[in-house]
CSV table of C-alpha atoms in Angstrom, one decimal:
chain,number,residue,atom,x,y,z
A,1,THR,CA,-81.5,142.7,-54.7
A,2,LEU,CA,-78.0,142.4,-53.3
A,3,ASN,CA,-79.0,144.2,-50.2
A,4,ASN,CA,-82.0,142.1,-49.9
A,5,CYS,CA,-80.0,138.9,-50.3
A,6,ILE,CA,-77.5,140.0,-47.7
A,7,THR,CA,-80.4,140.9,-45.4
A,8,VAL,CA,-82.0,137.5,-45.9
A,9,ILE,CA,-78.7,135.8,-45.2
A,10,LEU,CA,-78.1,137.8,-42.1
A,11,LEU,CA,-81.6,137.1,-40.8
A,12,THR,CA,-81.2,133.4,-41.5
A,13,PHE,CA,-77.8,133.4,-39.8
A,14,GLN,CA,-79.2,135.3,-36.8
A,15,THR,CA,-82.1,132.8,-36.7
A,16,ASN,CA,-79.8,129.9,-36.8
A,17,ILE,CA,-77.6,131.4,-34.1
A,18,LEU,CA,-80.6,132.1,-31.8
A,19,THR,CA,-81.9,128.6,-32.4
A,20,GLU,CA,-78.5,127.1,-31.5
A,21,LEU,CA,-78.2,129.3,-28.4
A,22,ARG,CA,-81.7,128.3,-27.4
A,23,ASN,CA,-80.9,124.6,-27.9
A,24,TRP,CA,-77.6,125.0,-26.0
A,25,LYS,CA,-79.5,126.8,-23.1
A,26,LEU,CA,-82.0,123.9,-23.0
A,27,SER,CA,-79.2,121.4,-23.0
A,28,LEU,CA,-77.5,123.2,-20.1
A,29,ILE,CA,-80.8,123.3,-18.2
A,30,GLN,CA,-81.4,119.6,-18.7
A,31,HIS,CA,-77.9,118.8,-17.7
A,32,HIS,CA,-78.2,121.0,-14.6
A,33,LYS,CA,-81.5,119.3,-13.6
A,34,LEU,CA,-79.9,115.9,-14.1
A,35,GLN,CA,-77.0,116.9,-11.8
A,36,MET,CA,-79.4,118.3,-9.2
A,37,LYS,CA,-81.4,115.1,-9.3
A,38,GLN,CA,-78.2,113.0,-8.9
A,39,GLU,CA,-77.0,115.2,-6.0
A,40,LYS,CA,-80.4,114.9,-4.3
A,41,GLU,CA,-80.3,111.1,-4.6
A,42,LYS,CA,-76.7,111.1,-3.2
A,43,HIS,CA,-77.8,113.4,-0.4
A,44,ALA,CA,-80.8,111.3,0.4
A,45,ALA,CA,-78.7,108.1,0.4
A,46,HIS,CA,-76.1,109.7,2.7
A,47,VAL,CA,-78.7,111.0,5.1
A,48,LYS,CA,-80.3,107.5,5.2
A,49,GLN,CA,-76.9,106.0,5.9
A,50,LEU,CA,-76.3,108.5,8.7
A,51,CYS,CA,-79.7,107.7,10.1
A,52,ASN,CA,-78.9,103.9,10.1
A,53,GLU,CA,-75.6,104.5,11.7
A,54,MET,CA,-77.3,106.7,14.4
A,55,GLU,CA,-79.8,104.0,15.1
A,56,ASN,CA,-77.1,101.4,15.4
A,57,LEU,CA,-75.2,103.7,17.7
A,58,LYS,CA,-78.3,104.2,19.8
A,59,GLU,CA,-78.8,100.4,20.1
A,60,LEU,CA,-75.1,100.0,21.0
A,61,LEU,CA,-75.4,102.7,23.6
A,62,HIS,CA,-78.6,101.1,25.0
A,63,THR,CA,-76.9,97.7,25.2
A,64,TYR,CA,-73.9,99.4,26.9
A,65,GLU,CA,-76.1,101.1,29.5
A,66,ILE,CA,-77.9,97.8,30.2
A,67,SER,CA,-74.5,96.0,30.6
A,68,ILE,CA,-73.3,98.7,33.0
A,69,ALA,CA,-76.5,98.7,35.0
A,70,ARG,CA,-76.3,94.9,35.4
A,71,LYS,CA,-72.6,95.1,36.3
A,72,ASP,CA,-73.4,97.8,38.9
A,73,GLU,CA,-76.1,95.6,40.4
A,74,VAL,CA,-73.8,92.5,40.5
A,75,VAL,CA,-71.0,94.5,42.1
A,76,ILE,CA,-73.2,96.1,44.7
A,77,THR,CA,-74.8,92.7,45.5
A,78,ASN,CA,-71.4,91.1,45.9
A,79,LEU,CA,-70.2,93.9,48.1
A,80,THR,CA,-73.3,93.8,50.2
A,81,GLN,CA,-72.9,90.1,50.7
A,82,ALA,CA,-69.2,90.5,51.5
A,83,VAL,CA,-70.0,93.2,54.1
A,84,GLU,CA,-72.7,91.1,55.6
A,85,LYS,CA,-70.4,88.1,55.9
A,86,GLY,CA,-67.7,90.3,57.3
A,87,LYS,CA,-70.2,91.6,59.9
A,88,GLU,CA,-71.3,88.1,60.8
A,89,ARG,CA,-67.6,87.0,61.1
A,90,VAL,CA,-66.8,90.0,63.3
A,91,GLU,CA,-69.8,89.3,65.5
A,92,LEU,CA,-68.8,85.6,65.8
A,93,MET,CA,-65.3,86.6,66.8
A,94,ARG,CA,-66.6,89.2,69.3
A,95,LYS,CA,-68.8,86.5,70.9
A,96,PHE,CA,-65.8,84.1,70.9
A,97,THR,CA,-63.6,86.7,72.5
A,98,LEU,CA,-66.2,87.4,75.2
A,99,TRP,CA,-66.5,83.6,75.8
A,100,ARG,CA,-62.7,83.3,76.1
A,101,ILE,CA,-62.6,86.2,78.6
A,102,GLN,CA,-65.4,84.7,80.6
A,103,HIS,CA,-63.6,81.3,80.4
A,104,VAL,CA,-60.3,82.8,81.6
A,105,LYS,CA,-62.1,84.6,84.5
A,106,ALA,CA,-63.9,81.4,85.5
A,107,SER,CA,-60.6,79.5,85.3
A,108,GLN,CA,-59.0,82.2,87.5
A,109,GLU,CA,-61.8,82.0,90.0
A,110,GLU,CA,-61.7,78.2,90.1
A,111,TYR,CA,-57.9,78.2,90.5
A,112,ALA,CA,-58.1,80.9,93.2
A,113,ASN,CA,-60.8,78.8,95.0
A,114,ARG,CA,-58.5,75.7,94.9
A,115,ILE,CA,-55.6,77.7,96.2
A,116,ALA,CA,-57.8,79.1,99.0
A,117,ASP,CA,-58.9,75.6,100.0
A,118,LYS,CA,-55.4,74.3,99.9
A,119,GLN,CA,-54.3,77.3,102.0
A,120,PHE,CA,-57.1,76.7,104.5
A,121,ARG,CA,-56.2,73.0,104.9
A,122,THR,CA,-52.5,73.9,105.2
A,123,THR,CA,-53.4,76.5,107.9
A,124,LEU,CA,-55.3,73.9,109.8
A,125,MET,CA,-52.5,71.4,109.7
A,126,LYS,CA,-49.6,73.7,110.5
A,127,LYS,CA,-50.5,77.0,112.2
A,128,VAL,CA,-46.9,78.1,112.5
A,129,TRP,CA,-46.1,77.3,108.9
A,130,ALA,CA,-49.4,78.9,107.8
A,131,ALA,CA,-48.3,82.5,108.5
A,132,TRP,CA,-45.3,82.4,106.2
A,133,ARG,CA,-47.1,80.1,103.7
A,134,SER,CA,-50.1,82.4,103.6
A,135,LEU,CA,-48.0,85.4,102.8
A,136,SER,CA,-46.0,83.5,100.2
A,137,GLU,CA,-49.1,82.0,98.6
A,138,GLU,CA,-50.9,85.3,98.5
A,139,LYS,CA,-48.0,87.0,96.6
A,140,TRP,CA,-47.8,84.0,94.2
A,141,LYS,CA,-51.5,84.1,93.6
A,142,ASP,CA,-51.4,87.8,92.8
A,143,LYS,CA,-48.6,87.2,90.3
A,144,VAL,CA,-50.5,84.4,88.6
A,145,ALA,CA,-53.7,86.5,88.5
A,146,ARG,CA,-51.7,89.4,87.0
A,147,ALA,CA,-50.1,87.1,84.4
A,148,CYS,CA,-53.4,85.6,83.4
A,149,GLN,CA,-54.9,89.0,83.1
A,150,LEU,CA,-52.1,90.3,81.0
A,151,ARG,CA,-52.3,87.3,78.8
A,152,ALA,CA,-56.1,87.8,78.3
A,153,GLU,CA,-55.5,91.5,77.5
A,154,ASP,CA,-52.9,90.6,74.9
A,155,VAL,CA,-55.3,88.1,73.3
A,156,CYS,CA,-58.0,90.7,73.3
A,157,VAL,CA,-55.7,93.3,71.7
A,158,GLN,CA,-54.5,90.9,69.1
A,159,LEU,CA,-58.1,89.9,68.2
A,160,THR,CA,-59.1,93.5,68.0
A,161,ASN,CA,-56.3,94.4,65.7
A,162,ASP,CA,-57.1,91.5,63.5
A,163,TYR,CA,-60.8,92.6,63.3
A,164,GLU,CA,-59.8,96.2,62.6
A,165,ALA,CA,-57.4,95.1,59.8
A,166,LYS,CA,-60.1,92.9,58.3
A,167,ILE,CA,-62.7,95.8,58.4
A,168,ALA,CA,-60.1,98.1,56.9
A,169,GLU,CA,-59.5,95.6,54.1
A,170,LEU,CA,-63.3,95.3,53.4
A,171,THR,CA,-63.6,99.1,53.4
A,172,ALA,CA,-60.7,99.4,51.0
A,173,ASN,CA,-62.3,96.9,48.7
A,174,LEU,CA,-65.6,98.8,48.9
A,175,GLU,CA,-63.9,102.1,48.0
A,176,ARG,CA,-62.1,100.5,45.1
A,177,THR,CA,-65.3,99.1,43.8
A,178,LYS,CA,-67.1,102.5,44.1
A,179,ALA,CA,-64.2,104.0,42.2
A,180,GLU,CA,-64.6,101.4,39.5
A,181,ILE,CA,-68.3,102.2,39.2
A,182,LEU,CA,-67.6,105.9,39.0
A,183,ARG,CA,-65.0,105.2,36.3
A,184,LEU,CA,-67.5,103.2,34.3
A,185,HIS,CA,-70.1,105.9,34.6
A,186,SER,CA,-67.5,108.5,33.5
A,187,GLU,CA,-66.6,106.3,30.5
A,188,ARG,CA,-70.3,106.0,29.6
A,189,ASP,CA,-70.7,109.8,29.8
A,190,GLN,CA,-67.6,110.3,27.6
A,191,TYR,CA,-69.0,107.7,25.1
A,192,GLU,CA,-72.3,109.5,24.9
A,193,ASP,CA,-70.5,112.9,24.5
A,194,THR,CA,-68.4,111.4,21.7
A,195,MET,CA,-71.5,110.1,20.0
A,196,LYS,CA,-73.1,113.5,20.2
A,197,LYS,CA,-70.0,115.2,18.8
A,198,ALA,CA,-69.7,112.7,16.0
A,199,PHE,CA,-73.4,113.2,15.1
A,200,MET,CA,-73.0,117.0,15.2
A,201,ARG,CA,-69.9,116.9,13.1
A,202,GLY,CA,-71.8,114.8,10.5
A,203,VAL,CA,-74.7,117.3,10.5
A,204,CYS,CA,-72.2,120.3,10.2
A,205,ALA,CA,-70.4,118.5,7.3
A,206,LEU,CA,-73.8,118.0,5.5
A,207,ASN,CA,-74.7,121.7,6.1
A,208,LEU,CA,-71.3,122.9,4.7
A,209,GLU,CA,-71.6,120.6,1.7
A,210,ALA,CA,-75.1,121.8,1.0
A,211,MET,CA,-74.1,125.5,1.3
A,212,THR,CA,-71.0,124.9,-0.9
A,213,MET,CA,-73.2,123.3,-3.6
A,214,PHE,CA,-75.8,126.1,-3.6
A,215,GLN,CA,-73.2,128.8,-3.6
A,216,GLY,CA,-71.4,127.2,-6.5
A,217,LYS,CA,-74.6,126.9,-8.4
C-alpha cells in the first residue's frame, strides 16, 4: 500500500535518474568524440601546412645553393682570367725589359766602337796628343759605361718593383675573393642549420601539444 507506493516512486525516480545519467554520459561521449575529431582535423591541417612550408624552404634552399654555385663559378672564372692576363702582362713586360737591356748593351757597344775608331784616327793624326787623349778618353768611356749601366739597373729595379706590386695586388684580390666565397659557404651552412632548428622546433612544439592534449584528456 503506502510502502508499495513509496517503493514504486523510488524505483521510478531511480530509473529516471539512471536514464538521465546515461543520457548525460552519452552526450559527454559524443561531445568528446566531436572535440577529438576537430582536434585531429586541426592537427592534420597544421601538419600539412608545416609540410608545405618545409617544401617551400627546400626549394628556396636549392635555389640558394644553385645561385651560390653559379656565383662561385663566375668568380673563379673571372679570377682565373685576371691571373692569366696578369701573367701575360708580366711576361710581356719581362720580354720588354730584356729587349731594353739588350738594346742598351748594343748602344753601349756601338758607342764604344765609335769612340775606339775616333781614338784610333786621333792616334794616327797626332801621336803626341794621342797618349794624353787616350788616357782621358778611356776614363771618360768608363764613366759613360758605368752611368749607362747604373741607369739600366735602375730601370730594371723599377720595373721589377712595379711587377711585384702588381702581382701582390692580384694576389690580394684573389685572397679577398676566396674569403668572400668562404663567407658565402658559411652563410649557407648557417642558413641550413637555422632551417633544421626551425623544423625541429616545429616538431617539438607539435609533440608537446599532443602530449598536453592526451594528458589533459
